mmCIF file of C-alpha atoms in Angstrom:
data_model
loop_
_atom_site.group_PDB
_atom_site.id
_atom_site.type_symbol
_atom_site.label_atom_id
_atom_site.label_comp_id
_atom_site.label_asym_id
_atom_site.label_seq_id
_atom_site.Cartn_x
_atom_site.Cartn_y
_atom_site.Cartn_z
ATOM 1 C CA MET A 1 -1.774 10.695 15.326
ATOM 2 C CA ARG A 2 -4.825 10.372 13.072
ATOM 3 C CA GLU A 3 -5.375 12.416 9.979
ATOM 4 C CA ASN A 4 -6.895 12.322 6.555
ATOM 5 C CA GLY A 5 -6.934 14.448 3.446
ATOM 6 C CA PRO A 6 -6.200 14.701 -0.270
ATOM 7 C CA VAL A 7 -2.915 14.071 -2.015
ATOM 8 C CA THR A 8 -0.454 16.766 -1.047
ATOM 9 C CA SER A 9 2.487 17.925 -3.089
ATOM 10 C CA ALA A 10 5.910 18.490 -1.597
ATOM 11 C CA THR A 11 7.802 21.584 -2.688
ATOM 12 C CA ARG A 12 8.373 21.576 -6.430
ATOM 13 C CA GLN A 13 11.451 22.725 -8.304
ATOM 14 C CA PRO A 14 10.030 23.937 -11.627
ATOM 15 C CA GLY A 15 12.077 23.476 -14.729
ATOM 16 C CA THR A 16 14.305 20.687 -13.390
ATOM 17 C CA PRO A 17 13.790 17.434 -15.324
ATOM 18 C CA ALA A 18 13.348 14.572 -12.885
ATOM 19 C CA ALA A 19 15.744 12.362 -14.834
ATOM 20 C CA ALA A 20 18.552 14.892 -14.294
ATOM 21 C CA LEU A 21 18.202 14.815 -10.515
ATOM 22 C CA ARG A 22 19.923 12.475 -8.118
ATOM 23 C CA PRO A 23 16.997 10.776 -6.350
ATOM 24 C CA ARG A 24 16.560 11.439 -2.639
ATOM 25 C CA LEU A 25 13.976 8.757 -1.940
ATOM 26 C CA ILE A 26 13.055 5.393 -3.417
ATOM 27 C CA ALA A 27 9.476 4.248 -2.806
ATOM 28 C CA THR A 28 8.781 0.630 -3.615
ATOM 29 C CA ASP A 29 5.811 -1.662 -3.364
ATOM 30 C CA LEU A 30 6.528 -5.144 -1.976
ATOM 31 C CA ASP A 31 4.400 -8.003 -3.350
ATOM 32 C CA GLY A 32 4.926 -8.438 -7.075
ATOM 33 C CA THR A 33 7.519 -5.673 -7.052
ATOM 34 C CA LEU A 34 10.406 -5.865 -4.580
ATOM 35 C CA LEU A 35 9.585 -9.389 -3.406
ATOM 36 C CA ARG A 36 9.941 -12.401 -5.625
ATOM 37 C CA ASP A 37 6.915 -14.642 -6.015
ATOM 38 C CA ASP A 38 8.150 -16.826 -3.144
ATOM 39 C CA LYS A 39 8.039 -13.651 -0.941
ATOM 40 C CA SER A 40 11.831 -13.528 -0.586
ATOM 41 C CA VAL A 41 14.135 -10.548 -1.069
ATOM 42 C CA SER A 42 16.947 -11.631 -3.363
ATOM 43 C CA PRO A 43 20.598 -11.056 -2.391
ATOM 44 C CA ARG A 44 20.949 -8.700 -5.353
ATOM 45 C CA THR A 45 18.007 -6.619 -4.156
ATOM 46 C CA VAL A 46 19.300 -6.568 -0.573
ATOM 47 C CA ALA A 47 22.630 -5.263 -1.870
ATOM 48 C CA ALA A 48 20.959 -2.612 -4.035
ATOM 49 C CA LEU A 49 18.832 -1.320 -1.159
ATOM 50 C CA ALA A 50 21.873 -1.123 1.104
ATOM 51 C CA ALA A 51 23.873 0.688 -1.578
ATOM 52 C CA ALA A 52 21.104 3.252 -2.023
ATOM 53 C CA GLU A 53 20.976 3.926 1.714
ATOM 54 C CA ASP A 54 24.783 4.178 1.840
ATOM 55 C CA ALA A 55 24.561 6.785 -0.933
ATOM 56 C CA GLY A 56 22.182 8.874 1.192
ATOM 57 C CA ILE A 57 18.977 7.840 -0.602
ATOM 58 C CA GLU A 58 16.089 6.931 1.717
ATOM 59 C CA VAL A 59 14.172 3.760 0.910
ATOM 60 C CA PHE A 60 10.503 3.561 1.839
ATOM 61 C CA PHE A 61 8.486 0.383 1.559
ATOM 62 C CA VAL A 62 4.969 1.400 0.478
ATOM 63 C CA THR A 63 2.591 -1.530 0.606
ATOM 64 C CA GLY A 64 -0.964 -2.683 1.012
ATOM 65 C CA ARG A 65 0.220 -5.121 3.686
ATOM 66 C CA PRO A 66 -0.693 -4.575 7.318
ATOM 67 C CA ALA A 67 2.169 -3.796 9.688
ATOM 68 C CA ARG A 68 2.125 -7.301 11.167
ATOM 69 C CA TRP A 69 3.045 -8.747 7.753
ATOM 70 C CA MET A 70 6.209 -6.660 7.429
ATOM 71 C CA ASP A 71 8.610 -9.242 8.835
ATOM 72 C CA VAL A 72 9.677 -10.084 5.257
ATOM 73 C CA VAL A 73 11.519 -6.743 5.045
ATOM 74 C CA SER A 74 12.040 -5.780 8.682
ATOM 75 C CA ASP A 75 15.778 -6.482 8.347
ATOM 76 C CA HIS A 76 16.069 -4.002 5.478
ATOM 77 C CA VAL A 77 14.413 -0.826 6.805
ATOM 78 C CA HIS A 78 17.808 0.723 7.676
ATOM 79 C CA GLY A 79 18.154 3.910 9.706
ATOM 80 C CA HIS A 80 14.704 5.484 9.605
ATOM 81 C CA GLY A 81 12.848 2.222 10.112
ATOM 82 C CA LEU A 82 9.625 3.529 8.588
ATOM 83 C CA ALA A 83 7.201 1.901 6.166
ATOM 84 C CA ILE A 84 3.874 2.976 4.696
ATOM 85 C CA CYS A 85 1.345 0.185 5.226
ATOM 86 C CA GLY A 86 -2.297 -0.491 4.411
ATOM 87 C CA ASN A 87 -2.193 1.440 1.112
ATOM 88 C CA GLY A 88 -1.303 4.638 2.960
ATOM 89 C CA ALA A 89 -3.528 4.154 5.991
ATOM 90 C CA ALA A 90 -0.549 3.968 8.355
ATOM 91 C CA VAL A 91 3.089 4.957 8.688
ATOM 92 C CA VAL A 92 4.790 2.410 10.912
ATOM 93 C CA ASP A 93 8.122 2.322 12.729
ATOM 94 C CA LEU A 94 9.367 -1.251 12.312
ATOM 95 C CA HIS A 95 12.448 -0.942 14.512
ATOM 96 C CA GLY A 96 10.961 -3.074 17.270
ATOM 97 C CA GLY A 97 10.432 -6.064 15.012
ATOM 98 C CA PRO A 98 7.259 -8.127 14.415
ATOM 99 C CA GLY A 99 4.576 -7.562 17.032
ATOM 100 C CA THR A 100 6.191 -4.466 18.539
ATOM 101 C CA HIS A 101 5.794 -1.986 15.712
ATOM 102 C CA ARG A 102 4.751 1.589 16.517
ATOM 103 C CA PHE A 103 2.183 3.529 14.503
ATOM 104 C CA VAL A 104 3.630 6.948 13.666
ATOM 105 C CA LYS A 105 0.697 8.160 11.575
ATOM 106 C CA VAL A 106 -2.800 6.711 11.141
ATOM 107 C CA ARG A 107 -5.242 7.836 8.451
ATOM 108 C CA GLU A 108 -8.355 5.952 9.421
ATOM 109 C CA LEU A 109 -11.517 4.990 7.608
ATOM 110 C CA ALA A 110 -14.410 6.453 9.606
ATOM 111 C CA ARG A 111 -16.793 3.730 10.715
ATOM 112 C CA GLN A 112 -19.795 5.451 9.152
ATOM 113 C CA ASN A 113 -17.988 5.682 5.820
ATOM 114 C CA ALA A 114 -17.109 2.000 6.128
ATOM 115 C CA LEU A 115 -20.718 1.080 6.908
ATOM 116 C CA ASP A 116 -21.897 3.142 3.932
ATOM 117 C CA ALA A 117 -19.398 1.336 1.685
ATOM 118 C CA VAL A 118 -20.586 -2.070 2.910
ATOM 119 C CA ARG A 119 -24.247 -1.154 2.357
ATOM 120 C CA LEU A 120 -23.670 0.269 -1.119
ATOM 121 C CA LEU A 121 -21.473 -2.580 -2.259
ATOM 122 C CA ARG A 122 -23.877 -5.227 -0.976
ATOM 123 C CA GLY A 123 -26.544 -3.565 -3.103
ATOM 124 C CA ALA A 124 -24.380 -3.182 -6.203
ATOM 125 C CA ALA A 125 -22.722 -6.609 -6.031
ATOM 126 C CA PRO A 126 -24.798 -9.167 -4.111
ATOM 127 C CA GLY A 127 -22.625 -11.935 -2.723
ATOM 128 C CA THR A 128 -19.821 -9.607 -1.609
ATOM 129 C CA VAL A 129 -18.286 -10.562 1.740
ATOM 130 C CA PHE A 130 -16.137 -8.359 3.968
ATOM 131 C CA ALA A 131 -13.242 -8.244 6.400
ATOM 132 C CA VAL A 132 -12.093 -5.373 8.627
ATOM 133 C CA GLU A 133 -8.460 -4.385 9.122
ATOM 134 C CA GLN A 134 -7.625 -2.350 12.229
ATOM 135 C CA THR A 135 -4.326 -1.203 13.668
ATOM 136 C CA TYR A 136 -3.818 -4.415 15.612
ATOM 137 C CA GLY A 137 -6.911 -6.492 14.861
ATOM 138 C CA PHE A 138 -8.312 -8.395 11.892
ATOM 139 C CA HIS A 139 -11.974 -9.444 11.775
ATOM 140 C CA GLN A 140 -14.105 -10.992 9.050
ATOM 141 C CA GLU A 141 -17.529 -12.215 8.116
ATOM 142 C CA PRO A 142 -18.151 -15.972 8.443
ATOM 143 C CA ALA A 143 -18.431 -16.388 4.650
ATOM 144 C CA TYR A 144 -15.222 -14.459 3.896
ATOM 145 C CA PRO A 145 -12.764 -17.008 2.446
ATOM 146 C CA LYS A 146 -9.434 -17.876 4.025
ATOM 147 C CA LEU A 147 -7.368 -15.520 1.888
ATOM 148 C CA HIS A 148 -4.858 -14.465 4.522
ATOM 149 C CA MET A 149 -2.174 -16.128 6.584
ATOM 150 C CA GLU A 150 -3.935 -15.702 9.910
ATOM 151 C CA ILE A 151 -6.916 -16.585 12.048
ATOM 152 C CA PRO A 152 -9.406 -13.694 12.412
ATOM 153 C CA ASP A 153 -10.021 -12.263 15.855
ATOM 154 C CA ASN A 154 -13.812 -12.224 15.333
ATOM 155 C CA LEU A 155 -16.349 -13.743 12.942
ATOM 156 C CA GLN A 156 -19.410 -11.499 12.603
ATOM 157 C CA PRO A 157 -21.316 -9.607 9.893
ATOM 158 C CA ALA A 158 -19.500 -6.476 8.793
ATOM 159 C CA GLU A 159 -22.219 -4.272 10.236
ATOM 160 C CA ALA A 160 -21.530 -5.712 13.695
ATOM 161 C CA LEU A 161 -17.778 -5.523 13.268
ATOM 162 C CA LEU A 162 -18.023 -1.841 12.362
ATOM 163 C CA ALA A 163 -20.584 -0.863 14.987
ATOM 164 C CA ALA A 164 -19.648 1.757 17.567
ATOM 165 C CA ASP A 165 -19.575 -0.990 20.199
ATOM 166 C CA GLY A 166 -18.045 -3.610 17.907
ATOM 167 C CA PRO A 167 -14.813 -5.575 18.476
ATOM 168 C CA ASP A 168 -11.778 -3.404 19.235
ATOM 169 C CA ALA A 169 -13.970 -0.305 19.002
ATOM 170 C CA ASP A 170 -11.147 1.749 20.488
ATOM 171 C CA GLN A 171 -8.904 0.956 17.507
ATOM 172 C CA PRO A 172 -9.142 2.911 14.245
ATOM 173 C CA VAL A 173 -10.219 1.073 11.111
ATOM 174 C CA LEU A 174 -7.469 1.174 8.495
ATOM 175 C CA LYS A 175 -9.406 -0.424 5.654
ATOM 176 C CA ILE A 176 -12.097 -2.912 4.827
ATOM 177 C CA LEU A 177 -11.644 -5.759 2.391
ATOM 178 C CA ALA A 178 -14.390 -6.800 0.001
ATOM 179 C CA TYR A 179 -14.327 -10.125 -1.826
ATOM 180 C CA HIS A 180 -16.614 -11.421 -4.564
ATOM 181 C CA PRO A 181 -16.434 -15.076 -5.620
ATOM 182 C CA ASP A 182 -17.576 -14.604 -9.215
ATOM 183 C CA LEU A 183 -16.869 -11.130 -10.596
ATOM 184 C CA ASP A 184 -13.905 -10.198 -12.772
ATOM 185 C CA PRO A 185 -11.421 -8.272 -10.569
ATOM 186 C CA ASP A 186 -11.248 -5.145 -12.743
ATOM 187 C CA ALA A 187 -15.003 -5.118 -13.304
ATOM 188 C CA PHE A 188 -15.535 -5.416 -9.550
ATOM 189 C CA LEU A 189 -13.183 -2.488 -8.947
ATOM 190 C CA THR A 190 -15.008 -0.278 -11.453
ATOM 191 C CA LEU A 191 -18.398 -1.238 -10.032
ATOM 192 C CA ALA A 192 -17.299 -0.544 -6.450
ATOM 193 C CA ARG A 193 -15.826 2.854 -7.295
ATOM 194 C CA GLN A 194 -19.056 3.862 -8.986
ATOM 195 C CA ALA A 195 -21.206 2.599 -6.111
ATOM 196 C CA ILE A 196 -19.157 4.038 -3.245
ATOM 197 C CA GLY A 197 -18.158 7.323 -4.847
ATOM 198 C CA GLU A 198 -16.265 9.767 -2.641
ATOM 199 C CA ARG A 199 -17.167 8.052 0.642
ATOM 200 C CA ALA A 200 -13.957 6.007 0.463
ATOM 201 C CA ASN A 201 -10.972 5.223 -1.725
ATOM 202 C CA VAL A 202 -11.260 1.836 -3.473
ATOM 203 C CA THR A 203 -8.390 -0.060 -5.065
ATOM 204 C CA ARG A 204 -7.020 -3.570 -5.445
ATOM 205 C CA SER A 205 -3.702 -5.404 -5.352
ATOM 206 C CA SER A 206 -4.799 -9.041 -5.528
ATOM 207 C CA PRO A 207 -5.207 -11.101 -8.710
ATOM 208 C CA SER A 208 -8.600 -12.180 -7.340
ATOM 209 C CA ALA A 209 -11.734 -10.048 -6.963
ATOM 210 C CA LEU A 210 -10.560 -8.639 -3.641
ATOM 211 C CA LEU A 211 -10.909 -4.897 -3.084
ATOM 212 C CA GLU A 212 -9.235 -2.707 -0.472
ATOM 213 C CA ILE A 213 -11.307 0.219 0.792
ATOM 214 C CA SER A 214 -9.655 3.094 2.694
ATOM 215 C CA GLY A 215 -10.617 6.553 3.876
ATOM 216 C CA PRO A 216 -11.383 9.296 1.341
ATOM 217 C CA GLY A 217 -8.140 10.579 -0.159
ATOM 218 C CA VAL A 218 -6.056 7.878 1.477
ATOM 219 C CA SER A 219 -3.652 6.187 -0.920
ATOM 220 C CA LYS A 220 -0.028 5.233 -1.184
ATOM 221 C CA ALA A 221 0.567 8.478 -3.053
ATOM 222 C CA SER A 222 -1.056 10.828 -0.559
ATOM 223 C CA THR A 223 0.725 9.363 2.459
ATOM 224 C CA LEU A 224 4.046 9.218 0.613
ATOM 225 C CA ALA A 225 3.574 12.890 -0.301
ATOM 226 C CA LEU A 226 3.002 13.757 3.356
ATOM 227 C CA CYS A 227 6.151 11.883 4.399
ATOM 228 C CA CYS A 228 8.172 13.593 1.679
ATOM 229 C CA ALA A 229 6.862 17.039 2.602
ATOM 230 C CA GLU A 230 7.951 16.453 6.211
ATOM 231 C CA ARG A 231 11.460 15.774 4.913
ATOM 232 C CA GLY A 232 11.593 18.614 2.391
ATOM 233 C CA ILE A 233 11.705 16.136 -0.475
ATOM 234 C CA SER A 234 10.005 17.141 -3.711
ATOM 235 C CA GLN A 235 8.134 14.668 -5.865
ATOM 236 C CA GLU A 236 10.792 15.115 -8.569
ATOM 237 C CA ASP A 237 13.272 13.647 -6.069
ATOM 238 C CA VAL A 238 11.262 10.408 -5.751
ATOM 239 C CA VAL A 239 11.637 7.199 -7.744
ATOM 240 C CA ALA A 240 8.740 4.754 -7.322
ATOM 241 C CA PHE A 241 8.095 1.128 -8.285
ATOM 242 C CA GLY A 242 4.861 -0.872 -8.495
ATOM 243 C CA ASP A 243 2.854 -3.534 -10.250
ATOM 244 C CA MET A 244 -0.862 -3.320 -9.370
ATOM 245 C CA PRO A 245 -3.742 -0.775 -9.443
ATOM 246 C CA ASN A 246 -3.087 0.299 -5.838
ATOM 247 C CA ASP A 247 0.271 1.645 -7.084
ATOM 248 C CA VAL A 248 -1.117 3.815 -9.885
ATOM 249 C CA GLU A 249 -1.489 7.053 -7.891
ATOM 250 C CA MET A 250 2.019 6.710 -6.427
ATOM 251 C CA LEU A 251 3.590 6.064 -9.819
ATOM 252 C CA THR A 252 1.745 9.025 -11.310
ATOM 253 C CA TRP A 253 2.842 11.307 -8.449
ATOM 254 C CA ALA A 254 6.543 10.418 -8.340
ATOM 255 C CA GLY A 255 9.050 12.252 -10.514
ATOM 256 C CA ARG A 256 10.226 8.956 -11.959
ATOM 257 C CA SER A 257 8.330 5.699 -11.787
ATOM 258 C CA TYR A 258 8.747 2.174 -13.034
ATOM 259 C CA ALA A 259 6.186 -0.507 -13.799
ATOM 260 C CA MET A 260 7.446 -4.019 -13.261
ATOM 261 C CA GLY A 261 7.654 -6.402 -16.192
ATOM 262 C CA ASN A 262 4.773 -8.319 -14.606
ATOM 263 C CA ALA A 263 2.641 -5.191 -14.010
ATOM 264 C CA HIS A 264 -1.083 -4.655 -14.591
ATOM 265 C CA PRO A 265 -1.841 -2.687 -17.813
ATOM 266 C CA ASP A 266 -3.066 0.333 -15.813
ATOM 267 C CA VAL A 267 0.283 0.448 -14.009
ATOM 268 C CA ILE A 268 2.238 0.315 -17.253
ATOM 269 C CA ALA A 269 0.168 3.221 -18.563
ATOM 270 C CA ALA A 270 0.733 5.271 -15.397
ATOM 271 C CA ALA A 271 4.487 4.802 -14.998
ATOM 272 C CA SER A 272 7.125 6.882 -16.739
ATOM 273 C CA GLY A 273 9.335 3.833 -17.294
ATOM 274 C CA ARG A 274 9.410 0.068 -17.155
ATOM 275 C CA THR A 275 11.780 -2.481 -15.682
ATOM 276 C CA VAL A 276 11.987 -6.256 -15.719
ATOM 277 C CA ALA A 277 9.779 -8.519 -13.606
ATOM 278 C CA ASN A 278 9.962 -8.936 -9.840
ATOM 279 C CA ASN A 279 11.459 -12.416 -10.192
ATOM 280 C CA ASP A 280 14.269 -10.869 -12.264
ATOM 281 C CA ASP A 281 15.112 -8.220 -9.624
ATOM 282 C CA GLY A 282 13.565 -5.341 -11.550
ATOM 283 C CA VAL A 283 13.881 -2.885 -8.658
ATOM 284 C CA ALA A 284 17.562 -3.696 -8.166
ATOM 285 C CA VAL A 285 18.233 -3.272 -11.894
ATOM 286 C CA VAL A 286 16.989 0.323 -11.790
ATOM 287 C CA ILE A 287 18.673 1.209 -8.481
ATOM 288 C CA GLU A 288 22.011 -0.052 -9.765
ATOM 289 C CA ARG A 289 21.644 2.065 -12.888
ATOM 290 C CA LEU A 290 20.645 5.181 -10.939
ATOM 291 C CA LEU A 291 23.634 4.846 -8.629
ATOM 292 C CA ALA A 292 25.964 4.379 -11.581
ATOM 293 C CA GLU A 293 24.538 7.424 -13.383
ATOM 294 C CA HIS A 294 24.669 9.752 -10.396
ATOM 295 C CA GLY A 295 27.755 8.473 -8.643
#
């Protein structure tokens, strides 16, 4: 199932303060948020997630990671087994375990939009190098640095990787990655958004100058909103957690949201609350409090 579109809003309940509601869904980022810096899930966090599910609160992992990197939390997806991956580009059923995941929803980046983004960003920021993330494949340019824990399937210029007859042409493109060796990360993000405009959604989650470019309107927030609407869950019923610019839209959309103690300044400004850092189990701290407040 492939689709695209702007952020949608689940049914609202006007006049009901979000803080007074028992949450129905917890949406949490992974790296820098739920996961500690060593990429582990602490025992306290495991217990908090399980307690939320036992209380009837769904937990959705909403991450920039591709589906094949979800083994770190595959034991904690509980009944529904779903996660939002690739900054909203895919909803994935993780029940089968690593390597056997099933794509429930795909919101692809059209190849022409991706080619336009590559062309415009090469012009605006010479020296930018690219990689291409597909549903099951990962390809990169020869000069793209080894930033990921894997060997690319193909090494070619981005224009060849994105061509109609390029590698894995039958697979949708989820996002392209753009890396610059010299630019400040936030400056690179601003420059890319100005250059690419509405042809794609541009964000970042890395501390380096690495951008993530998805289809127009595709974000963690828009895909989370679609999933909530399918379940009859309003945005006031959602509690969200994040730490980097790719979380901003989700934190703004959710009824309640928390920036981690280690969060980017834009995330702190967007969230309605703040918790302690990821290494101090900031997500678990809030979940424990919510369960205590609402029984």
